[in-house]
Short mmCIF file of C-alpha atoms and ligand atoms in Angstrom, two decimals:
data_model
loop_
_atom_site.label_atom_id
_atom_site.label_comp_id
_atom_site.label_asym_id
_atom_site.label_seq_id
_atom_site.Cartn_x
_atom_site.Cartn_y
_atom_site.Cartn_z
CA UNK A 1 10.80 -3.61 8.43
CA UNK A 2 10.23 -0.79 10.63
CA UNK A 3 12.50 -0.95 13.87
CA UNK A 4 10.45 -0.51 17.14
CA UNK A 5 10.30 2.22 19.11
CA UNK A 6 11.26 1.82 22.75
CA UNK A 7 10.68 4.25 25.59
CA UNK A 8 11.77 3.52 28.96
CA UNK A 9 10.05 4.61 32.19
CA UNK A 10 12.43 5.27 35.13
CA UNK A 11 15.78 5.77 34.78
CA UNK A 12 17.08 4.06 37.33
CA UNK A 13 19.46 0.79 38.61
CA UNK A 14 18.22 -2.11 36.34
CA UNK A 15 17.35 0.76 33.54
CA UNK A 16 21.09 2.04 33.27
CA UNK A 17 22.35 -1.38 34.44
CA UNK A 18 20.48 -4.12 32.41
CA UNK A 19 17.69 -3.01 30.29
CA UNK A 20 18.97 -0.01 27.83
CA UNK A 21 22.26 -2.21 27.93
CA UNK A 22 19.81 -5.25 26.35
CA UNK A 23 18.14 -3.01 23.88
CA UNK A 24 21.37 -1.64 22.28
CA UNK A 25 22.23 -4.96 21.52
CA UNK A 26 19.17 -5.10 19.66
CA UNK A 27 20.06 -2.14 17.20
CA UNK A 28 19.03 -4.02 13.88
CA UNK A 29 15.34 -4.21 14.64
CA UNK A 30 14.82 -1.73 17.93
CA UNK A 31 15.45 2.05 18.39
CA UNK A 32 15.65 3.43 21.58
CA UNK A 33 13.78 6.68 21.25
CA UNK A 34 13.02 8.60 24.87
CA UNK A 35 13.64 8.10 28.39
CA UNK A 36 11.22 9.32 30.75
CA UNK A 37 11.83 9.44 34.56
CA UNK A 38 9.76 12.24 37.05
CA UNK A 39 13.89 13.29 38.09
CA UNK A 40 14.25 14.79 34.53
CA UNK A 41 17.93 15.98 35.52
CA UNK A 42 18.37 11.76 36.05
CA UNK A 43 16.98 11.19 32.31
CA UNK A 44 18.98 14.21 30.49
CA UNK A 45 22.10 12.28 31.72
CA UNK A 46 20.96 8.69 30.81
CA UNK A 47 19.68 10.07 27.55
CA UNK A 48 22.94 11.77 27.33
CA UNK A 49 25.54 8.36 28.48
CA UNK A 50 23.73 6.29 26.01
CA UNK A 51 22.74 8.53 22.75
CA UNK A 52 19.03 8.34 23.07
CA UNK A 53 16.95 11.08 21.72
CA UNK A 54 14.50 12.33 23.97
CA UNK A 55 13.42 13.44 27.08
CA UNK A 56 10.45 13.08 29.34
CA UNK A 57 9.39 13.74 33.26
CA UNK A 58 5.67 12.19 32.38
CA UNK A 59 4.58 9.59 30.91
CA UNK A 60 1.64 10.54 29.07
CA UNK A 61 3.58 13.31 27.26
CA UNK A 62 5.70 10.52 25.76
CA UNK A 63 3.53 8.60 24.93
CA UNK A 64 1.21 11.45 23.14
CA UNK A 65 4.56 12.24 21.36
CA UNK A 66 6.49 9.41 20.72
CA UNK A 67 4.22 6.30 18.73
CA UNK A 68 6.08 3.81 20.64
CA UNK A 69 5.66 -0.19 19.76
CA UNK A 70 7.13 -1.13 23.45
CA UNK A 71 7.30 0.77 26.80
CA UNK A 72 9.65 -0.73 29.02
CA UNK A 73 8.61 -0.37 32.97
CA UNK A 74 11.94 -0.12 35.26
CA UNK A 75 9.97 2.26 37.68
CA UNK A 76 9.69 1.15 41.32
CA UNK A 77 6.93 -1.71 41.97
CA UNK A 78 4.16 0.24 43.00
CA UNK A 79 4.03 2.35 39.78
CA UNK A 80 4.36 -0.75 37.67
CA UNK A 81 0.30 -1.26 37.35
CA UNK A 82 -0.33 2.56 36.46
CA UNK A 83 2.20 3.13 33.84
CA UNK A 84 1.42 -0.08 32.62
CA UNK A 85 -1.98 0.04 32.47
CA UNK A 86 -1.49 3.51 30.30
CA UNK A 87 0.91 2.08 27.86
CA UNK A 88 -1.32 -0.57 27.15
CA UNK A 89 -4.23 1.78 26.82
CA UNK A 90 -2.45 3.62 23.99
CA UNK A 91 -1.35 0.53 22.15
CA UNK A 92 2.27 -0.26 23.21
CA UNK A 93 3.52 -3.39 24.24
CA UNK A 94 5.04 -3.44 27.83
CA UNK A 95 8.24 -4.96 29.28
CA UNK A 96 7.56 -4.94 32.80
CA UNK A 97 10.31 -5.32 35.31
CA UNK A 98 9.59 -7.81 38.43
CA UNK A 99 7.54 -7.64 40.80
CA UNK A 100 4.85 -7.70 38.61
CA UNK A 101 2.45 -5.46 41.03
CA UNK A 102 2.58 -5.32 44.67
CA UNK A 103 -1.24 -6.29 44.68
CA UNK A 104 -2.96 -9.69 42.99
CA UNK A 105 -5.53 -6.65 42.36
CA UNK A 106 -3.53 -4.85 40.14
CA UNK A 107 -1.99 -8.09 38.52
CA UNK A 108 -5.47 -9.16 37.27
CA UNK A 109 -5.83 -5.45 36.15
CA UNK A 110 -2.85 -6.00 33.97
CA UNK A 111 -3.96 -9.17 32.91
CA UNK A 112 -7.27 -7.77 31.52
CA UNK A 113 -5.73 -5.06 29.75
CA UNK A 114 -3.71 -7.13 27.88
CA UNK A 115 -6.35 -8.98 26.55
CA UNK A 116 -8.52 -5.66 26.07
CA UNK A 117 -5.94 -4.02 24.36
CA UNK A 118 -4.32 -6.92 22.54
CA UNK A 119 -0.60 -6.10 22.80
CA UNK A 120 1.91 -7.91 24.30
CA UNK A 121 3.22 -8.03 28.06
CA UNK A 122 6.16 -9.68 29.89
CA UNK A 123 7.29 -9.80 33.50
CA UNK A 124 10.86 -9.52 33.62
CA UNK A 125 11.68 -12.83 35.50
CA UNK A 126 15.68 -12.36 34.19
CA UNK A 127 17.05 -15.20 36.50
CA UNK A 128 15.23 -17.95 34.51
CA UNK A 129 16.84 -16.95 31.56
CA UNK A 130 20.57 -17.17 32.87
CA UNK A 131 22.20 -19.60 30.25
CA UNK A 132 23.48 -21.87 33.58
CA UNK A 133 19.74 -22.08 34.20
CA UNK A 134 18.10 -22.87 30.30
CA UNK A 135 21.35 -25.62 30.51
CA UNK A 136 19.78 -26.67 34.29
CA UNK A 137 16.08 -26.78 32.47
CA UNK A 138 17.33 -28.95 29.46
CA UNK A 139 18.81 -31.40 31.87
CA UNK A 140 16.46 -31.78 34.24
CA UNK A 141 14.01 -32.36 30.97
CA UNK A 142 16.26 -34.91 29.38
CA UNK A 143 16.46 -37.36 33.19
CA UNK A 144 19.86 -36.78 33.55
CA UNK A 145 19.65 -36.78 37.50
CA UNK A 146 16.10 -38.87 37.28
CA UNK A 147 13.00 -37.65 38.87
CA UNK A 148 13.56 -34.44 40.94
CA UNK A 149 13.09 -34.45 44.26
CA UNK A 150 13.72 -31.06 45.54
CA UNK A 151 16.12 -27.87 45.36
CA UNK A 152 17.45 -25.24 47.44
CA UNK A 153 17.77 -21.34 46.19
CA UNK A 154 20.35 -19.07 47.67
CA UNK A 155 20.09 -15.54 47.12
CA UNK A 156 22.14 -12.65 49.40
CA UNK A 157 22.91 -9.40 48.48
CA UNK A 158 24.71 -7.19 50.29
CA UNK A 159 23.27 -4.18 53.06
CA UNK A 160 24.47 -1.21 51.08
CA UNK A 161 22.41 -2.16 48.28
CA UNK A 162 18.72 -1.91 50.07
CA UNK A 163 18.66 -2.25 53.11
CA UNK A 164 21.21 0.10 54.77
CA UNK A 165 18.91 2.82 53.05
CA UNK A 166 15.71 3.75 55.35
CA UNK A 167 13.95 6.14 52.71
CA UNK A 168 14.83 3.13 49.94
CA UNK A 169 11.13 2.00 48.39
CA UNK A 170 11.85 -1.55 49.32
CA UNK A 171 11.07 -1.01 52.57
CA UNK A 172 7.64 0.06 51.84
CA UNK A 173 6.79 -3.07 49.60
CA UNK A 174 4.72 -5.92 51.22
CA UNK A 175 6.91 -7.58 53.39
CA UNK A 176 9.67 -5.24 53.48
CA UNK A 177 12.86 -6.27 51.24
CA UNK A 178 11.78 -9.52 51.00
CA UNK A 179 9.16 -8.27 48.20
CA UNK A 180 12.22 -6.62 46.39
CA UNK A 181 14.51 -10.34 46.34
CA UNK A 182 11.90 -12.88 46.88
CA UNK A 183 10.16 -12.52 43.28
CA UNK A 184 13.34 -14.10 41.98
CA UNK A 185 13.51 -17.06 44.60
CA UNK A 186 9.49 -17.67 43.39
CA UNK A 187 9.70 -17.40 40.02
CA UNK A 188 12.84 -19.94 39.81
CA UNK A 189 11.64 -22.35 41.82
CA UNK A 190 8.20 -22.38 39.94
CA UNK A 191 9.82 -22.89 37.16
CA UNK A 192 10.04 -26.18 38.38
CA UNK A 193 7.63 -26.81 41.23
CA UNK A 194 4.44 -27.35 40.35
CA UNK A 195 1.19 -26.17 42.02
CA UNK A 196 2.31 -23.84 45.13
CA UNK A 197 0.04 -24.50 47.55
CA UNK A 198 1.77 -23.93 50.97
CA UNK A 199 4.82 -21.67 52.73
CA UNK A 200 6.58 -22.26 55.27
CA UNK A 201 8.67 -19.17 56.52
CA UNK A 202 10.84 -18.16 59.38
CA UNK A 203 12.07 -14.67 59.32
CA UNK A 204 14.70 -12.91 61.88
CA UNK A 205 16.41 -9.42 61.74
CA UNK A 206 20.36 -10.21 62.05
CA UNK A 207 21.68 -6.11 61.05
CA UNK A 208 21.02 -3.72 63.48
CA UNK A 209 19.08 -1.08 61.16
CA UNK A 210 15.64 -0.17 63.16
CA UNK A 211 14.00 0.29 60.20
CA UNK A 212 14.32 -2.52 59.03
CA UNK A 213 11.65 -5.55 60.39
CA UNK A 214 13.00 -8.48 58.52
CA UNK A 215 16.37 -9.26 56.56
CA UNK A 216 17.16 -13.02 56.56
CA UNK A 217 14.57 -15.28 55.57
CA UNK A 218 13.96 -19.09 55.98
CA UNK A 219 11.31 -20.42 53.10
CA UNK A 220 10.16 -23.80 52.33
CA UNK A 221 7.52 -23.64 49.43
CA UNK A 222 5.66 -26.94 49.02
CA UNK A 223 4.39 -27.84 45.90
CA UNK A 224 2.78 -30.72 44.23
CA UNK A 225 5.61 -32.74 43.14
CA UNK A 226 8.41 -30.93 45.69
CA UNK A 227 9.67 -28.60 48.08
CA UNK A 228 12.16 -25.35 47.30
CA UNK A 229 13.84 -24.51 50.06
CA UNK A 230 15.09 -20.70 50.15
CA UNK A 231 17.16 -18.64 51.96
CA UNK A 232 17.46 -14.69 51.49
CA UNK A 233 19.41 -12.87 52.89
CA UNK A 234 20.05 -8.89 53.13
CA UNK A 235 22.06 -8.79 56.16
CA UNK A 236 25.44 -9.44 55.31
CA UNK A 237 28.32 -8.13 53.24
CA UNK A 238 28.22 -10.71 50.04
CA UNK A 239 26.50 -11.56 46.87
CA UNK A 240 25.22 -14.85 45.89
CA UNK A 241 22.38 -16.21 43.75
CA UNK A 242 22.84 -19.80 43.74
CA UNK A 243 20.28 -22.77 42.84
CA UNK A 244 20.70 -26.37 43.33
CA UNK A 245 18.42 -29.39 42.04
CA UNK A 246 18.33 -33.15 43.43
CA UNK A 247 17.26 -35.60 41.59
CA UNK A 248 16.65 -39.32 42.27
CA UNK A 249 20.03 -39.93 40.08
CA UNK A 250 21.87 -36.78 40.62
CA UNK A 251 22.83 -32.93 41.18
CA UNK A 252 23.29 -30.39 39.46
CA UNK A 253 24.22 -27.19 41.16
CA UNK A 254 24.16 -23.56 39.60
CA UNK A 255 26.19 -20.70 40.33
CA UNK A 256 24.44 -17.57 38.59
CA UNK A 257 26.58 -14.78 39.07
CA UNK A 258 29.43 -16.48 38.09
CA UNK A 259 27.48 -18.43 35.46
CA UNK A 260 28.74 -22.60 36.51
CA UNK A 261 27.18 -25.36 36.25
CA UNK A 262 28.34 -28.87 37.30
CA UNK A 263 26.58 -32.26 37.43
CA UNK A 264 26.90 -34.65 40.36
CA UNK A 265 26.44 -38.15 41.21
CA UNK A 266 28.48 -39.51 43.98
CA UNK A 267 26.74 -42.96 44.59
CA UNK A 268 29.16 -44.05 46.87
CA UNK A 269 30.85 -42.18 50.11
CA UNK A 270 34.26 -44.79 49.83
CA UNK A 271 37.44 -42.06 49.34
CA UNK A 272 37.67 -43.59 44.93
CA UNK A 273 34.33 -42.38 44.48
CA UNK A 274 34.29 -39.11 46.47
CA UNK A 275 37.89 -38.32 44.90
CA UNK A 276 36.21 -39.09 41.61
CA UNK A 277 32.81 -37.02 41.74
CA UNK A 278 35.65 -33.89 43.08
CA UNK A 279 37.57 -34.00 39.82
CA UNK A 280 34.60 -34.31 37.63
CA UNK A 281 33.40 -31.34 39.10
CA UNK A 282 36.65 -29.44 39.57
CA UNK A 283 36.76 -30.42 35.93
CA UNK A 284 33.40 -28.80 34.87
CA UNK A 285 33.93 -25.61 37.25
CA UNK A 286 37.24 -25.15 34.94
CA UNK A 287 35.62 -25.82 31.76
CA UNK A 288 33.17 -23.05 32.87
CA UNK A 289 35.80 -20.41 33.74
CA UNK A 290 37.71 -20.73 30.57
CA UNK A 291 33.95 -20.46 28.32
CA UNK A 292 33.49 -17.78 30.55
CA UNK A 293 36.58 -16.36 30.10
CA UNK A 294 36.28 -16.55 26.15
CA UNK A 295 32.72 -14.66 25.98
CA UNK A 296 33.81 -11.64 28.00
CA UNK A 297 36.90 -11.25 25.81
CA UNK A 298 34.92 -11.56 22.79
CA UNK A 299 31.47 -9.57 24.23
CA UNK A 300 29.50 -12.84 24.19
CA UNK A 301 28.62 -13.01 27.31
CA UNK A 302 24.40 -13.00 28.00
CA UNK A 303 23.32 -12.35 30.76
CA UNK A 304 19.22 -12.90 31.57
CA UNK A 305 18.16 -9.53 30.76
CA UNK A 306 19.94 -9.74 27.81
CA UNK A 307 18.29 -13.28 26.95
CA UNK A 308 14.81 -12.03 27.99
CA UNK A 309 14.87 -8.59 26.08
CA UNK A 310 15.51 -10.32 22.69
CA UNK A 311 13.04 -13.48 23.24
CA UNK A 312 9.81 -10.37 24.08
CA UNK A 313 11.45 -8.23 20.84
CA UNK A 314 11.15 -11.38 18.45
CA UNK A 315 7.58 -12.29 20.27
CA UNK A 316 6.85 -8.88 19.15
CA UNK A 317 8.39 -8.98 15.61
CA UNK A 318 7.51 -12.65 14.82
CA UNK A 319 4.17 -12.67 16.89
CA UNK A 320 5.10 -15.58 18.77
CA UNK A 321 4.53 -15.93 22.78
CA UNK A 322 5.93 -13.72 25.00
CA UNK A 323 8.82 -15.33 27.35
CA UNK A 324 7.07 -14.77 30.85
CA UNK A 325 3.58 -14.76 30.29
CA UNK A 326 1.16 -12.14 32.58
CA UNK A 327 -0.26 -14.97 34.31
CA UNK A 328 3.23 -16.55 35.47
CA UNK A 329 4.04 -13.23 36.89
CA UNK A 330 0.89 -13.11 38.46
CA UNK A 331 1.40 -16.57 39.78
CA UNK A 332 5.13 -15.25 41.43
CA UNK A 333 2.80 -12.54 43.08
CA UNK A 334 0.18 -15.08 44.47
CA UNK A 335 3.27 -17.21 46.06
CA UNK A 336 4.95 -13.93 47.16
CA UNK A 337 1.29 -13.00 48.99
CA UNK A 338 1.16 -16.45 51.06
CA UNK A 339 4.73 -15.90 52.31
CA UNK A 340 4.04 -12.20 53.30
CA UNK A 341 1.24 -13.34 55.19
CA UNK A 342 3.23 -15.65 57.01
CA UNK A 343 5.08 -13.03 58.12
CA UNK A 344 2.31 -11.13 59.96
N1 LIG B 1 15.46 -8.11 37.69
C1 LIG B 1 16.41 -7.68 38.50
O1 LIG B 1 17.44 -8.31 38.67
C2 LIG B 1 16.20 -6.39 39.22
C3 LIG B 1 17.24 -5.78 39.93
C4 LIG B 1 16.99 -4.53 40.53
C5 LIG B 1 15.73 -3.96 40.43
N2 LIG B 1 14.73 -4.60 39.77
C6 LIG B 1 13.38 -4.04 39.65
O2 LIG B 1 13.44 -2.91 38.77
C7 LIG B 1 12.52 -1.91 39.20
C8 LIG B 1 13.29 -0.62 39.44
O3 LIG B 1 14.30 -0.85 40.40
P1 LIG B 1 15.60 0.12 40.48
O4 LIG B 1 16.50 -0.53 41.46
O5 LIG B 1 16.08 0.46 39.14
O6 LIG B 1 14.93 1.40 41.17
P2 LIG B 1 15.52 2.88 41.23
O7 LIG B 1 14.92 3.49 42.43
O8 LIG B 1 17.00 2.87 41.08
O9 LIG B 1 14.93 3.57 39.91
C9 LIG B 1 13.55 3.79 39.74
C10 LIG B 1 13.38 5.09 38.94
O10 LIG B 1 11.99 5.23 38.62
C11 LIG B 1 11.69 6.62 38.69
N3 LIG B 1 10.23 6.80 38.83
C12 LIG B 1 9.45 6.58 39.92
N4 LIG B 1 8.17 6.86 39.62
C13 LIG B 1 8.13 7.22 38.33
C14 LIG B 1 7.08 7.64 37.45
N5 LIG B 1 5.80 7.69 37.86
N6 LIG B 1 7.39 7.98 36.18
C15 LIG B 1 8.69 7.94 35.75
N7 LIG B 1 9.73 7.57 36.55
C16 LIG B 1 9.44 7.22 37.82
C17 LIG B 1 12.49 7.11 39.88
O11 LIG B 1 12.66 8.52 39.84
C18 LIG B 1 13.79 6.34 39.73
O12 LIG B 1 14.76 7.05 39.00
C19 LIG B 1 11.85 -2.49 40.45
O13 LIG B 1 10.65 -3.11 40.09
C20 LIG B 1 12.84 -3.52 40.97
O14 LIG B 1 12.23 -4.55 41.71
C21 LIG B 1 14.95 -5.78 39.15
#
C-alpha cells in the first residue's frame, strides 16, 4: 500500500507540539510531505526540525503540487472553514483542529462538503481520547458507579499562554478566550450528556489586562439526563484539565495532564470507611504514577492527539468511521453559541 500524503496548514503551537509529533509515529503507512504556513520563514524551520520535504506560504499551491490524501488544519479558527472547504474541493481528507468553525454557518458548509466531495473529515476533539478518559467511558458503560448523575470539568491554563497577549487571535473569537478553551469543556461533557438544551453561565474578569472582557467562567450545561458543571479559567498562573463523574454508586475522578484515574465509593462518613476509600485511592493514584512512569521511559506514552491521529489514519486506510464525526463538532459549536450568547 501506498503511504498517505500529509500536508499541514499552519505551522504553529498544536502543529509543532501535537500533530506532526502524531504523524511521525505513523511512519509505516503516512508520509509527511509539505508544510504550508503564510510566515514561510516559520515553515522552512518546521520543515527543517522535523525532516519534511516541502515548503509552502499558500495553500492552493500545495495542493496543485502535492496529491495529498489528508490536509491537516492547525491554522487559527477562523481560517478553519476556508482551507477546509478547499482541501475538500480537491479531494483530500481533512484533520481539522478544534473549534470546528467560529460560525454554525460555516460548520454546515463543512458538513455539506463532505458529503459533496466524499472524503473524510474529523474535528480534533483530543481530550476525549486521553486514555484516563476511554478508561472513564468504559466504566461509566459497564455501571461501575450506577446511573450518572452529573460531573464537573476543570480546565485553567495559565495567562502567558493567551491571554496576557492583546494581538493573540483568541481574543477575536466569539466570546473572547472562552471560544479558544471552552470547545474542550463541550465536547467532554457531551460525550456524556445527552441533548444540550440550556446554559447557564456567569462570567467575571479576575486579571487586570483591559483587553481582555472575560477570563474565568462559571458554566452549568443542562442536558437531558444531567448537568456538567464547568469552570475555565485563564486568569491565573496554573494548568489543570480535570473531569469528575458521579454516579448513583460512585466516583471516578480524572486527572488529564497527569493522566490518573481513581474510583470512589465512600458510603459511609465514620473515620474506617473514610480511612478506607483514602488508601484505595492513594493506592490507585500510585499505581498510576508508576504505569506512567514505565511509558515515558519506554516512549509509550499516548497522549489524545496521538490516539486521535491514528484512529482518522486507519478510518482513512480501512474506510471505517472517522473518530469525531462533522456533526459532533458541529454540535460542540451549537453548545459553544448558546453560552456566548449568554454572555452578551
Ligand atoms: N486541541 C488542543 O489541545 C489545542 C491546543 C492549542 C490550539 N488548538 C487549536 O489549534 C489551532 C491553531 O492554534 P495554535 O495555538 O497552533 O495557533 P498559532 O497561532 O500558534 O499557529 C497558527 C499558525 O497558522 C498560520 N496561518 C494563519 N492563517 C493561515 C493561512 N491562511 N494559511 C496558512 N497558515 C496560516 C499562522 O501564521 C500561524 O503560524 C486553533 O484552532 C486552536 O484552537 C488546539
Amino acid at each position: 500500500m501506498n503511504k498517505l500524503k500529509v500536508g499541514v496548514v499552519g505551522c504553529g503551537f498544536i502543529a509543532k507540539k501535537r500533530h506532526i509529533p502524531a504523524f511521525l509515529r505513523l511512519k509505516k503507512n503516512v508520509k509527511l510531505s509539505a508544510v504550508c504556513d503564510l510566515n514561510q520563514e516559520l515553515a522552512k524551520n518546521v520543515a527543517q526540525e522535523f525532516g519534511i520535504p516541502n515548503v509552502y506560504s499558500d495553500l492552493s499551491d500545495m495542493l496543485s503540487e502535492e496529491n495529498l490524501d489528508i490536509v491537516d488544519v492547525c491554522t487559527p479558527p477562523k481560517i478553519h472553514a476556508p482551507v477546509a472547504l478547499e482541501a475538500m474541493k480537491s479531494g483530500c481528507n481533512v484533520l481539522l483542529e478544534k473549534p470546528m468553525a467560529p460560525s454554525l454557518s460555516d460548520c454546515d458548509e463543512i458538513v455539506e462538503a463532505y458529503k459533496k466531495y466524499g472524503v473524510k473529515l474529523s474535528v480534533v476533539h483530543n481530550q476525549n481520547f486521553y486514555p484516563t478518559f476511554l478508561k472513564a467511558q468504559k466504566l461509566v458503560d459497564s455501571g461501575v458507579i450506577g446511573k450518572l448523575l452529573g460531573m464537573r470539568v476543570l480546565i485553567l491554563t495559565t495567562r502567558d499562554v493567551y491571554i496576557a497577549h492583546e494581538d493573540h487571535w483568541i481574543h477575536k473569537l466569539p466570546g473572547g478566550a472562552i471560544g479558544e478553551t471552552g470547545p474542550h469543556a463541550v465536547y467532554m461533557s457531551l460525550a456524556f450528556l445527552k441533548n444540550a438544551a440550556d446554559v447557564n453561565v456567569c462570567a467575571r474578569r479576575q486579571s487586570d489586562y483591559p483587553w481582555v472582557s472575560y477570563d474565568d467562567y462559571r458554566i452549568e450545561l443542562v442536558g437531558e439526563n444531567l448537568t456538567s458543571s464547568i469552570y475555565v479559567s485563564h486568569a491565573g498562573d496554573c494548568n489543570a484539565s480535570e473531569v469528575d463523574l458521579f454516579g448513583t454508586e460512585g466516583i471516578i475522578k480524572m486527572d488529564l495532564q497527569s493522566m490518573i484515574l481513581t474510583h470512589h465509593k465512600r458510603e459511609h462518613i465514620k473515620p474506617t470507611s473514610v480511612a478506607s476509600s483514602s488508601l484505595s485511592v492513594a493506592g490507585q493514584t500510585l499505581t498510576g504514577v508508576v504505569s506512567n512512569v514505565f511509558n515515558v521511559c519506554f516512549g509509550k506514552t499516548m497522549l489524545g492527539h496521538d490516539i486521535m491521529i491514528e484512529k482518522f489514519v486507519e478510518s482513512i486506510i480501512e474506510d471505517k468511521p472517522v473518530p469525531v464525526t462533522p456533526e459532533e463538532g458541529r454540535e460542540t459549536i451549537r453548545v459553544m453559541n448558546m453560552i456566548v450568547e449568554k454572555l452578551s
